[in-house]
Short mmCIF file of C-alpha atoms and ligand atoms in Angstrom, two decimals:
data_model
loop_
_atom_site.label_atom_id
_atom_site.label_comp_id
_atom_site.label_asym_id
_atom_site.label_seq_id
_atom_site.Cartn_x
_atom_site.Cartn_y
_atom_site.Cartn_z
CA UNK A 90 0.00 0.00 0.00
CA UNK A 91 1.09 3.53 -0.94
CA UNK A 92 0.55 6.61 0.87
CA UNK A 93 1.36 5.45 3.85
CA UNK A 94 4.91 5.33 4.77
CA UNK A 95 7.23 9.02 5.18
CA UNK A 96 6.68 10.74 2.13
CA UNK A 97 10.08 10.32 -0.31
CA UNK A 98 11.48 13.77 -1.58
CA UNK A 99 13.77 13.44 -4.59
CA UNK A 100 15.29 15.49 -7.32
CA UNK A 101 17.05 15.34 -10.72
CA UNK A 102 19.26 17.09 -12.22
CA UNK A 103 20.89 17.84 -16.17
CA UNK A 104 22.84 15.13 -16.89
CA UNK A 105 25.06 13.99 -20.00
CA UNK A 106 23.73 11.42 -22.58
CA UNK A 107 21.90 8.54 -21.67
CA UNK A 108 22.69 5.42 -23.57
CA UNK A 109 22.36 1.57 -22.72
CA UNK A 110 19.75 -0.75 -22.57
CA UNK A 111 16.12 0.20 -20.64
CA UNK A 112 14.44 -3.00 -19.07
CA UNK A 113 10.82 -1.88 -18.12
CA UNK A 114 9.02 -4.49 -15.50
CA UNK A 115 6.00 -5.99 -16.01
CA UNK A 116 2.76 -4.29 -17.59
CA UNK A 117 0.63 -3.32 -14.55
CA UNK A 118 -2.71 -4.05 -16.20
CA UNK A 119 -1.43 -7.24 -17.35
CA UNK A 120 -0.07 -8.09 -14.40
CA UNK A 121 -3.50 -6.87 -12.16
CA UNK A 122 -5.89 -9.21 -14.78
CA UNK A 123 -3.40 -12.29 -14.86
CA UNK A 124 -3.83 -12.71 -10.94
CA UNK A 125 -7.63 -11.89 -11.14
CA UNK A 126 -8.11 -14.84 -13.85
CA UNK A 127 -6.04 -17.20 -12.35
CA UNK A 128 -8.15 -16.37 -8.95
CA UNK A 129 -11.25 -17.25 -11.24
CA UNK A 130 -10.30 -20.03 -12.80
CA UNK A 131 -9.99 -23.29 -12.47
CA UNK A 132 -6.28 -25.01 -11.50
CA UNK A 133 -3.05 -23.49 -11.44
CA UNK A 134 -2.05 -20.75 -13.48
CA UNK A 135 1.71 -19.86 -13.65
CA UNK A 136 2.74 -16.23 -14.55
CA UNK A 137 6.12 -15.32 -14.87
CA UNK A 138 6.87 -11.57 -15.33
CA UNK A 139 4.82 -10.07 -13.11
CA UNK A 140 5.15 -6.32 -11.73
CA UNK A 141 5.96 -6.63 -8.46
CA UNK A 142 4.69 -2.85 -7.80
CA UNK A 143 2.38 -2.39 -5.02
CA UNK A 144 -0.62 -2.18 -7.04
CA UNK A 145 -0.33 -5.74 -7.76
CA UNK A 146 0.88 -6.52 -4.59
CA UNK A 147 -2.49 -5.39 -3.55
CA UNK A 148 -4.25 -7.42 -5.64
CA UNK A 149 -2.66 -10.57 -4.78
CA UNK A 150 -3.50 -9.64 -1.41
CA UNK A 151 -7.09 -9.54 -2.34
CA UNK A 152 -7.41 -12.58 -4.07
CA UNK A 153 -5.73 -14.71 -1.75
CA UNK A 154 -8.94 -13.06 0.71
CA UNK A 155 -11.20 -14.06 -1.73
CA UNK A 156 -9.74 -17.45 -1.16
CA UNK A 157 -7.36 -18.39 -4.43
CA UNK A 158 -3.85 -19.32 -2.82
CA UNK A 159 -1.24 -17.12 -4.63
CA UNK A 160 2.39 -17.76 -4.08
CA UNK A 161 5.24 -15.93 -5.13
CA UNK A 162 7.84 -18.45 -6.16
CA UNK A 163 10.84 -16.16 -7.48
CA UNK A 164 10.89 -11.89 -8.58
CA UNK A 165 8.22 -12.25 -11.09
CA UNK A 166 7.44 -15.77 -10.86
CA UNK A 167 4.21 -16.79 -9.32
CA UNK A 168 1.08 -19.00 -9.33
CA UNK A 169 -2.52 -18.54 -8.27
CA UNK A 170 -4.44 -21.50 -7.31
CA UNK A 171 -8.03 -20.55 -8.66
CA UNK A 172 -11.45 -21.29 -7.14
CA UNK A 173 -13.16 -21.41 -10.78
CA UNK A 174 -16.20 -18.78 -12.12
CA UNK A 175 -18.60 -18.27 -8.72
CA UNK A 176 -16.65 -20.17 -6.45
CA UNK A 177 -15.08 -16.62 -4.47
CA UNK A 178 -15.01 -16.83 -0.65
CA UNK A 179 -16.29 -14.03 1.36
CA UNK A 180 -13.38 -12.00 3.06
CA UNK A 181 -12.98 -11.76 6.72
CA UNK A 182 -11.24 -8.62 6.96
CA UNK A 183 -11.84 -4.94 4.57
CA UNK A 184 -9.64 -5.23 1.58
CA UNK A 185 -7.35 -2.15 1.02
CA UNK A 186 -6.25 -1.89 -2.55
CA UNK A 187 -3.87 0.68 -1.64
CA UNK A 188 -2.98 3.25 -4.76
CA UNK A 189 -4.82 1.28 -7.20
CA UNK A 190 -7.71 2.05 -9.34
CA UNK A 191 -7.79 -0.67 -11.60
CA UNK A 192 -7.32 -3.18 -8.33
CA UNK A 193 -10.60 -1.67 -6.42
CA UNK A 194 -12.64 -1.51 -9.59
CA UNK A 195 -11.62 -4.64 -11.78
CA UNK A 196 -12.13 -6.82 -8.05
CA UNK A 197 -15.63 -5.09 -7.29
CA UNK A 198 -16.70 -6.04 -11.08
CA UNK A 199 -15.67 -9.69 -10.59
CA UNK A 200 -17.40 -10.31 -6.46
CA UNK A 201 -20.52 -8.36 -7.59
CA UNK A 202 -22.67 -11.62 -8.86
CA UNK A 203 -21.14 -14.02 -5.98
CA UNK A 204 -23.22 -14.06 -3.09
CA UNK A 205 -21.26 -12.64 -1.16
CA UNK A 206 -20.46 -9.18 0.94
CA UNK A 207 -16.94 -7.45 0.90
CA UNK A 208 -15.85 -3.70 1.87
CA UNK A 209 -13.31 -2.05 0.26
CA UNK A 210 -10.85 1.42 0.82
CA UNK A 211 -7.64 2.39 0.13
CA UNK A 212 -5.20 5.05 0.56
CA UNK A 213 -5.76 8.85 0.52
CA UNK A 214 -5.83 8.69 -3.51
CA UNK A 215 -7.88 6.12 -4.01
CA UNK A 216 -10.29 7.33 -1.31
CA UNK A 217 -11.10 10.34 -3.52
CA UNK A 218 -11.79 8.53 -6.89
CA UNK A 219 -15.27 7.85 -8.33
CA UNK A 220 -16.64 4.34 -7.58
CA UNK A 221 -20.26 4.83 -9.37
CA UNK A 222 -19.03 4.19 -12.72
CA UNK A 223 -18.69 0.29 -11.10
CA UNK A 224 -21.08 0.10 -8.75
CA UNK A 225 -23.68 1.95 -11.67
CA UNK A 226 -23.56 -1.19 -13.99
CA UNK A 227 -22.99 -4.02 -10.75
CA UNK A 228 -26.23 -2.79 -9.78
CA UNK A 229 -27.72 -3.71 -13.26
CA UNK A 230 -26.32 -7.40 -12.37
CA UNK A 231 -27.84 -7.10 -9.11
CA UNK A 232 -25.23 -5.92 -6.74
CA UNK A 233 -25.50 -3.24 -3.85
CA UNK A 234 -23.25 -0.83 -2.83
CA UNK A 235 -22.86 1.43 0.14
CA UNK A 236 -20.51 4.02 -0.13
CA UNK A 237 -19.17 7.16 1.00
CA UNK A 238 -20.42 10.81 -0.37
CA UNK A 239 -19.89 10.73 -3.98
CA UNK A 240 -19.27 6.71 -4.54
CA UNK A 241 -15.87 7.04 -2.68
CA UNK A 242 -13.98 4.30 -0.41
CA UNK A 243 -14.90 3.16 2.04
CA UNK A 244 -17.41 0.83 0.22
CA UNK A 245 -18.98 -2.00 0.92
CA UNK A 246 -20.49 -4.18 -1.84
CA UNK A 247 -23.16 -6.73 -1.55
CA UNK A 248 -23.07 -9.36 -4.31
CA UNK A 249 -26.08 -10.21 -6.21
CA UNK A 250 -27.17 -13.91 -5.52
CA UNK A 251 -29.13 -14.64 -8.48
CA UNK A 252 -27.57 -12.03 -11.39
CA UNK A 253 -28.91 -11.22 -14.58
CA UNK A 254 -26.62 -10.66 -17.66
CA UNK A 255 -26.28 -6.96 -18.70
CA UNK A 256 -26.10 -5.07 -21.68
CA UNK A 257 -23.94 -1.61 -20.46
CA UNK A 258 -22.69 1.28 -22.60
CA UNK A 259 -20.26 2.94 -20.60
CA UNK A 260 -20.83 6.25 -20.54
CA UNK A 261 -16.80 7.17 -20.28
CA UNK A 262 -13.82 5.87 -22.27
CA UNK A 263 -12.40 3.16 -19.13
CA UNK A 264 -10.88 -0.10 -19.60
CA UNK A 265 -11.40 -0.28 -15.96
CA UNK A 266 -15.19 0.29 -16.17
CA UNK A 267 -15.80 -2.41 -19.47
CA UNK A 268 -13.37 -5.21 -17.61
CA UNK A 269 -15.08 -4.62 -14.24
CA UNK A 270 -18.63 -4.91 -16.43
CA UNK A 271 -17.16 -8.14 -18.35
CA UNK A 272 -15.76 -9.81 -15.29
CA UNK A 273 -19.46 -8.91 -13.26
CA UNK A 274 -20.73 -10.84 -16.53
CA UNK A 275 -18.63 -14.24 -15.62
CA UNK A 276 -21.14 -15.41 -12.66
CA UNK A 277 -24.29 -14.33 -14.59
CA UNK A 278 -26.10 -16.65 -16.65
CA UNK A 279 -26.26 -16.09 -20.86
CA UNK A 280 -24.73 -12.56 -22.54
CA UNK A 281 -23.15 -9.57 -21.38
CA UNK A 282 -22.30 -6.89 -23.60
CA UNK A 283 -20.21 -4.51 -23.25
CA UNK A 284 -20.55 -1.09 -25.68
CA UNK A 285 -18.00 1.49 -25.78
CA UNK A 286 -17.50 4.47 -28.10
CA UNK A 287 -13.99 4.40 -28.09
CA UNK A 288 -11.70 1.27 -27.87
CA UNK A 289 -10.27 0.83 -24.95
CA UNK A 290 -7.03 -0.94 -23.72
CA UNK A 291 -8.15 -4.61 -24.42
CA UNK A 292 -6.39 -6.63 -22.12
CA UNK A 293 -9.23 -7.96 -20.51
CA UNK A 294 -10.74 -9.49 -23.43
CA UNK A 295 -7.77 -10.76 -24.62
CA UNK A 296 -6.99 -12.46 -21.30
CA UNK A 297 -10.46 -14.04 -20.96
CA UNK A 298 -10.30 -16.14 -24.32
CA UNK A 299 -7.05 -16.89 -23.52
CA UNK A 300 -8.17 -18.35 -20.11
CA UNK A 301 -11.21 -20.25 -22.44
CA UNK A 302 -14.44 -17.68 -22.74
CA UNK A 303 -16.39 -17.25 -25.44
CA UNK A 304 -15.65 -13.31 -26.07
CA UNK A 305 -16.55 -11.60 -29.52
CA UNK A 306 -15.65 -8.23 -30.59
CA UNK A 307 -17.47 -6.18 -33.47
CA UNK A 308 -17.43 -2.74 -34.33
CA UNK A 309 -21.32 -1.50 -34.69
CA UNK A 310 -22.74 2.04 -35.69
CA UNK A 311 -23.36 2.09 -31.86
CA UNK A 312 -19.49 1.58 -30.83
CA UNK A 313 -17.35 -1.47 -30.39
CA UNK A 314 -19.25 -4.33 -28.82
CA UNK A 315 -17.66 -6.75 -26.80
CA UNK A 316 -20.37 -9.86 -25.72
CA UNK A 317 -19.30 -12.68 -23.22
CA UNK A 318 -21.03 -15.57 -22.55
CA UNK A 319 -21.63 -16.12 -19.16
CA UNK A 320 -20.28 -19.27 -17.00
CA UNK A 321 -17.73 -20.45 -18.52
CA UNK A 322 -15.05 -22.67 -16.89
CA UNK A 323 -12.06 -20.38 -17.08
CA UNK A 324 -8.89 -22.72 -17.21
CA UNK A 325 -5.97 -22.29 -15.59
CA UNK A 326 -2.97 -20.88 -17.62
CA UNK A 327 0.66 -19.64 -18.18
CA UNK A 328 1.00 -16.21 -18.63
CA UNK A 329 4.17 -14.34 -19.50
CA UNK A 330 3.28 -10.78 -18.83
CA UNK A 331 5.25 -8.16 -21.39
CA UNK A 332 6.58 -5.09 -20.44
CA UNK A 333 5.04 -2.14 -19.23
CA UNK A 334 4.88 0.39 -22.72
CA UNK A 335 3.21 2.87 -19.91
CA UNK A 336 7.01 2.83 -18.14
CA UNK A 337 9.11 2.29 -21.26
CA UNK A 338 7.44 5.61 -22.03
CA UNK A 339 9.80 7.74 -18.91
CA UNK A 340 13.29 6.23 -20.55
CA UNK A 341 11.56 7.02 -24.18
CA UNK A 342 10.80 10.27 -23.25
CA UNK A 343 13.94 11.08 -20.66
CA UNK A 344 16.51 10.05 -23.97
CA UNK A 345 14.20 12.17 -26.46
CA UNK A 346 15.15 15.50 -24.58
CA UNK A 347 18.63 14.62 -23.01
CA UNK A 348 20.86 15.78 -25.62
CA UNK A 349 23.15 12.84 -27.19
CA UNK A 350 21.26 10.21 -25.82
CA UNK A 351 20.42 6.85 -27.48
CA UNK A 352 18.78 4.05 -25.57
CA UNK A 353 17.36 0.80 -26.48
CA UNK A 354 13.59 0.09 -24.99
CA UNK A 355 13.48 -3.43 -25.70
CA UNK A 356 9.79 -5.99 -25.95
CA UNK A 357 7.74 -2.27 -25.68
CA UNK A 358 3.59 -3.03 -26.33
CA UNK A 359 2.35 -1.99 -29.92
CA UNK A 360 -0.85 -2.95 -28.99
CA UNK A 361 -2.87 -0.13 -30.90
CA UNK A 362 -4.69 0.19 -27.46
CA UNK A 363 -1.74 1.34 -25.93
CA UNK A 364 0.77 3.16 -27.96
CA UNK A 365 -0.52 6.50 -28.74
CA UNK A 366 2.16 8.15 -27.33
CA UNK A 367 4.77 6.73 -29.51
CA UNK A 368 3.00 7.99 -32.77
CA UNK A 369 2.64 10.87 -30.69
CA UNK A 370 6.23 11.79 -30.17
CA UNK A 371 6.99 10.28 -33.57
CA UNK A 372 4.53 13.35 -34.90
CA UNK A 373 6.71 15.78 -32.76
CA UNK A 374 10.01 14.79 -34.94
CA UNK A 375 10.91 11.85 -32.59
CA UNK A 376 13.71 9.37 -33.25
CA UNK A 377 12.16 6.26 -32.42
CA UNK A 378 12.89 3.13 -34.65
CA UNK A 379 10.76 0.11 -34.15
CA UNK A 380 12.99 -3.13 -34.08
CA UNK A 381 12.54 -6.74 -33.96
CA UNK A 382 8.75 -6.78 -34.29
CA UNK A 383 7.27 -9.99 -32.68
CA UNK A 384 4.47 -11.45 -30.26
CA UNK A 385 4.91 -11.79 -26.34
CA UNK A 386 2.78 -12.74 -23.92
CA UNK A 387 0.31 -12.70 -26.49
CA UNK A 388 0.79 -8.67 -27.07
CA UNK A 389 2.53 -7.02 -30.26
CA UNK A 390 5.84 -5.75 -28.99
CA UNK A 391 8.93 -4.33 -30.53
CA UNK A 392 12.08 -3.24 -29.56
CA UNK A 393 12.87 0.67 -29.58
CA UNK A 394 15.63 2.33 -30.25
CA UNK A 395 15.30 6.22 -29.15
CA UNK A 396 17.78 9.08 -30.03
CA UNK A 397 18.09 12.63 -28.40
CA UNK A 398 16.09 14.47 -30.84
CA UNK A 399 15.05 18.18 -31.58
CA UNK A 400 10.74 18.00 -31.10
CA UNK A 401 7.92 20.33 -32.64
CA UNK A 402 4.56 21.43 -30.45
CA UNK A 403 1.41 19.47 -32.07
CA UNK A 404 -1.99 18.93 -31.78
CA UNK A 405 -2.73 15.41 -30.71
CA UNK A 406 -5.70 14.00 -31.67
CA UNK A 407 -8.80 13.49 -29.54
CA UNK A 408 -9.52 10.22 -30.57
CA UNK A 409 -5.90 8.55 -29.54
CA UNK A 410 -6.36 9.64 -25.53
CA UNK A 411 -7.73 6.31 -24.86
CA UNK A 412 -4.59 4.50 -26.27
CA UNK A 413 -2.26 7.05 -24.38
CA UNK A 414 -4.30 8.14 -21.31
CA UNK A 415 -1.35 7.31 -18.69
CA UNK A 416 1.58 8.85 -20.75
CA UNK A 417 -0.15 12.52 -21.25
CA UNK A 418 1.77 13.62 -17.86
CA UNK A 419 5.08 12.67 -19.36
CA UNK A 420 3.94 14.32 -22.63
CA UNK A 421 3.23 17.26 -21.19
CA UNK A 422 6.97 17.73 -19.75
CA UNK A 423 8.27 16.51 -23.52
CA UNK A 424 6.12 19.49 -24.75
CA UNK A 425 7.83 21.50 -22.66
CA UNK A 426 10.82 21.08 -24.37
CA UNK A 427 9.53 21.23 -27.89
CA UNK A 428 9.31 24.58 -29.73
CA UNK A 429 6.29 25.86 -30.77
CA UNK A 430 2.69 24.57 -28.49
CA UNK A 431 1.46 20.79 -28.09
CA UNK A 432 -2.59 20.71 -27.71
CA UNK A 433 -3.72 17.74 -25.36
CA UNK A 434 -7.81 17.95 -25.89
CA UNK A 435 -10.19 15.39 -25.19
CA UNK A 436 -8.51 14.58 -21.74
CA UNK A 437 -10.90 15.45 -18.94
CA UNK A 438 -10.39 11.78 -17.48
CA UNK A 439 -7.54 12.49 -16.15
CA UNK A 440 -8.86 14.38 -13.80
CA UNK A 441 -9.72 11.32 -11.78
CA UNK A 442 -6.96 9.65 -11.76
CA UNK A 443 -4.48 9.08 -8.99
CA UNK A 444 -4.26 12.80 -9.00
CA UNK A 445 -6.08 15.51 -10.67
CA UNK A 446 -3.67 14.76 -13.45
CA UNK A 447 -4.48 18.34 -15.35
CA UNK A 448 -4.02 20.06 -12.82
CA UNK A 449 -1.04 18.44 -10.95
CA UNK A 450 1.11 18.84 -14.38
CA UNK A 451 -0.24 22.42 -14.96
CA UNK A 452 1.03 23.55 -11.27
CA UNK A 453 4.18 21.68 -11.44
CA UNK A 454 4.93 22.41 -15.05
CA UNK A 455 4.33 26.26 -14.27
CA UNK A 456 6.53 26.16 -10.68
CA UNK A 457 9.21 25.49 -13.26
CA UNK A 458 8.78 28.46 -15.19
CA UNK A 459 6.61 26.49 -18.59
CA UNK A 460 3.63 28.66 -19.36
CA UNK A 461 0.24 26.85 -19.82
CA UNK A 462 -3.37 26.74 -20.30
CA UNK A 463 -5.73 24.55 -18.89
CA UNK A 464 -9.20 23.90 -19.21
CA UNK A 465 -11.81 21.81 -18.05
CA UNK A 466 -10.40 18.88 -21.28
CA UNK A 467 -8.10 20.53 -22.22
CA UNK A 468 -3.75 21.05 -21.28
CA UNK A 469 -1.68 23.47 -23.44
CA UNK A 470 2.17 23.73 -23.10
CA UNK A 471 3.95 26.22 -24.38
CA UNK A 472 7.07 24.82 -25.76
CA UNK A 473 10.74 26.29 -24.77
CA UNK A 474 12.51 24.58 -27.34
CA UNK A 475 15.53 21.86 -25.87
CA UNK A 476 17.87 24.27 -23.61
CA UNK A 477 15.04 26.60 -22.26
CA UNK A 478 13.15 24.84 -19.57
CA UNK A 479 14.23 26.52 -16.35
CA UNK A 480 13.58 24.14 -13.76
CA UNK A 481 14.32 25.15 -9.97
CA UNK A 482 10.88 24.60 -8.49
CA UNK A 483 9.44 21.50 -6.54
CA UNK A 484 6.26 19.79 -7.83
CA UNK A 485 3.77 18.55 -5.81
CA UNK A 486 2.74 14.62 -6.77
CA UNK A 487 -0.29 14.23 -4.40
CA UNK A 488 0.55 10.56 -4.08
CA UNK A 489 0.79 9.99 -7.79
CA UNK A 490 3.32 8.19 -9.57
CA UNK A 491 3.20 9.21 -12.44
CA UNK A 492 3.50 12.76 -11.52
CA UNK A 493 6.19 12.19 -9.71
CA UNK A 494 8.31 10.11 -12.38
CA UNK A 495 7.42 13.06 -15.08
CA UNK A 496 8.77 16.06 -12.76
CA UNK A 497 12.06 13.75 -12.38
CA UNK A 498 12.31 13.20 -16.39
CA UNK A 499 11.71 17.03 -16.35
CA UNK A 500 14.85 17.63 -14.20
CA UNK A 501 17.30 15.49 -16.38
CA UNK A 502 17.25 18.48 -19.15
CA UNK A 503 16.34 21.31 -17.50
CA UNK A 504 18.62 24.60 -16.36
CA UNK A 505 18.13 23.44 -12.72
CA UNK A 506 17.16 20.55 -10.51
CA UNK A 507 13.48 19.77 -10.35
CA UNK A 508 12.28 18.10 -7.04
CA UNK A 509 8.77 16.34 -6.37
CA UNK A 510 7.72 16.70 -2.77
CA UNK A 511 7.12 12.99 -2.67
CA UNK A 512 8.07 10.33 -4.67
CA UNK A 513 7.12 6.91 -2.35
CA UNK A 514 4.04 6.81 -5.07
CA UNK A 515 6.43 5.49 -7.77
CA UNK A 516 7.05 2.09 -5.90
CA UNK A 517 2.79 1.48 -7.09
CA UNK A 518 4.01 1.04 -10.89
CA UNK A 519 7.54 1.16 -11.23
CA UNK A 520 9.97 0.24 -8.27
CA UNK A 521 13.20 0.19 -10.10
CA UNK A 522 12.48 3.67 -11.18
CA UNK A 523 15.36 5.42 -10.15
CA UNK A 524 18.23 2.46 -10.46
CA UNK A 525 17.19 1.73 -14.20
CA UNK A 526 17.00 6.04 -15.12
CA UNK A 527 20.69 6.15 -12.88
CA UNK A 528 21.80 3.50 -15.26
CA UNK A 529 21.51 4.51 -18.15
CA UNK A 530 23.24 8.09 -16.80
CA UNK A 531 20.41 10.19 -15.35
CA UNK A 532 20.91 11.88 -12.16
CA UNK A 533 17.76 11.19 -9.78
CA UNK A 534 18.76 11.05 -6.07
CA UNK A 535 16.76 11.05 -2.43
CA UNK A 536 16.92 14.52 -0.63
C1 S3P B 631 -6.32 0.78 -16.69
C2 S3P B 631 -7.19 1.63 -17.32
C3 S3P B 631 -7.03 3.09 -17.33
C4 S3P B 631 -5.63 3.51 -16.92
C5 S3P B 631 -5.15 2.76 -15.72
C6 S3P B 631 -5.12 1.27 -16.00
C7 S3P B 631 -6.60 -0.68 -16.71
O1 S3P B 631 -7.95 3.67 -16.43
O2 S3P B 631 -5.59 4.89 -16.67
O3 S3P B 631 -3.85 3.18 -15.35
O4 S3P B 631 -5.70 -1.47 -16.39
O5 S3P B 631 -7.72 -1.05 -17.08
P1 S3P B 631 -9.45 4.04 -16.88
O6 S3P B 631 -10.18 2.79 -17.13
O7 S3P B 631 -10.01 4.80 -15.70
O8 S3P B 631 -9.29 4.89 -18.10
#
């Protein structure tokens, strides 16, 4: 769990070229929906490459209180002993998902048609992020929920014992809010359907055929439809979980604006649900060659090799924030040392995030002398072209990570050191932060 140790202040400072080899961990979503399946399934199911961040963490915590067994066996080797579709036990104790998100709101999907009661919280973060657009469509199976002001944590949930399938349009683009619906739909007899307008990250549905369930995907004039059919046996599996393109994209973006760098990213997603921001930065004048395409882990990946290069402001399309939602924060510090402005519209969900993620960058971004605008959707950064970032101020990360791991990227090019007044949050997604960045050359130290 995050949040709740001494908060961690660190800074970073201009450094000379980066250059070696960038091994990201485990993909956190991956990693989060690997555990969850082999808790619902049937037998064992071996993963090997699992983040070992404290968002996962959490979640294994979880399902072993559900009642899977879940056993590390070496760093990123583990197994979950599953108790099949329906077959979750009800926890004794309140299950804290600590920093995550996707933990609280992928496990309340998949207890809400089990007859069975659990409460939920989590740390200071999580405690302030909307739980209604779960506990909206678990009520459609059935499920109650009683909640804080607003659908916050603490929240209990009350399982439905006899659910109905569901037909849900989510009303927001969230991978989080279609897997909880399509894990909700597991225990429920016949269809559930799952509409969105834009595609989201598709791990879940990958994961579930993979683990044996009938899942089809069609894009319809009313949005893409994903329909599951309901009580399946979900068989156990091995899972190799590929790494994480959301942290391959802090050594992408820290060699992209130190000058002379070149780095090799290697087994980085190209799942089209996930790499917006390297067609992003590609756009900006980015030197980022795609090597050794292949399949891991059942995911597209490729090897990247990224060069120091000299970046332009754009305007990045609306219609790619779902496949880059997590990387706009470390965009927003590239833009900064672009010339000319970069445009992020269409990005009002990340103002529910682990932070207000709009407004965290904005305040940070400006305490280091970058001019913005912000809206309601919108972020605007005036770019100060590669040497004229100033730096000097200290950016406030309200126990996000990925606030915190931009604001250090920032410092590695800027005039002078950039410090986050906590960084503890970056242990959530991406523990070896700071050894694999000091690698490669970066300076990033502890205050
Ligand atoms: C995630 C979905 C996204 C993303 C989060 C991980 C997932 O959240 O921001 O980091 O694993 O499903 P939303 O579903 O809220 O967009």
């Amino acid at each position: 769990m995050s949040g709740h140790g001494d908060p961690i202040r660190m800074s970073s400072q201009k450094c000379g070229p980066l250059s070696g080899v960038a091994e990201v961990p485990g993909d956190k979503s991956i990693s989060h929906r690997a555990l969850i399946l082999g808790a619902l399934s049937v037998g064992e199911t071996k993963i090997t490459g699992l983040l070992e961040g404290e968002d996962v963490l959490d979640t294994a915590k979880a399902m072993r209180a559900f009642g899977a067994t879940v056993t590390q066996h070496g760093p990123g080797e583990w197994s979950v002993q599953g108790v099949g579709v329906g077959g979750f036990a009800e926890p004794e104790q309140v299950i804290d998902c600590g920093n995550s998100g996707t933990g609280v709101r992928l496990i309340m999907g998949c207890m809400a048609t089990s007859d069975i009661t659990a409460t939920f919280t989590g740390d200071g973060s999580l405690r302030k992020r909307p739980m209604g657009r779960v506990t909206d469509p678990i009520a459609l199976f059935g499920a109650q929920s009683y909640g804080r002001k607003g659908g916050r944590l603490p929240m209990t949930v009350v399982g439905a014992a006899d659910p109905a399938p569901v037909t849900y349009t989510t009303p927001m683009a969230s991978a989080q809010v279609k897997s909880a619906v399509l894990l909700a739909g597991l225990n429920a007899p016949g269809q559930t359907v799952v509409i969105e307008k834009v595609a989201t990250r598709d791990h879940t549905e990958r994961m579930l055929r993979g683990f044996g369930a009938d899942v089809t995907v069609e894009d319809t004039p009313e949005g893409h439809k994903i329909t599951l059919q309901g009580r399946p046996e979900l068989v156990a599996q091995t899972v190799a979980v590929p790494r994480d393109p959301s942290s391959a994209a802090f050594p992408v973006c820290a060699a992209l604006i130190v000058p002379g760098s070149d780095i090799m990213v290697p087994g980085v997603s190209q799942n089209p649900t996930r790499n917006g921001l390297f067609t992003t930065l590609k756009e900006m004048g980015g030197d980022i060659e795609f090597l050794n395409e292949r399949e891991e882990g059942g995911e597209p990946v490729a090897d990247l090799r990224v060069r120091h290069s000299v970046l332009h402001g754009i305007e990045v399309p609306e219609e790619r924030a779902a496949s880059m939602i997590d990387e706009y924060p470390v965009l927003s510090v590239v833009a900064a040392f672009a010339t000319g402005t970069t445009v992020m519209k269409g990005v009002h969900e990340l103002r529910v995030k682990e932070s207000d993620r709009i407004d965290a960058m904005a305040r940070g971004l400006e305490a280091n002398g970058v001019s913005i605008e912000e809206d309601e959707d919108t972020l605007i950064v005036h770019g100060m072209g590669q040497d004229g970032v100033p730096g000097g101020g200290v950016a406030a990360t309200h126990l996000d990570h990925r606030i915190a791991m931009s604001f250090m990227i920032m410092g590695l090019a800027a005039q002078k050191p950039v410090s986050v007044d906590d960084g503890s949050p970056i242990a959530t997604s991406f523990p070896i932060f700071e050894p694999l960045l000091n690698g490669l050359g970066a300076k990033i130290t502890r205050d």
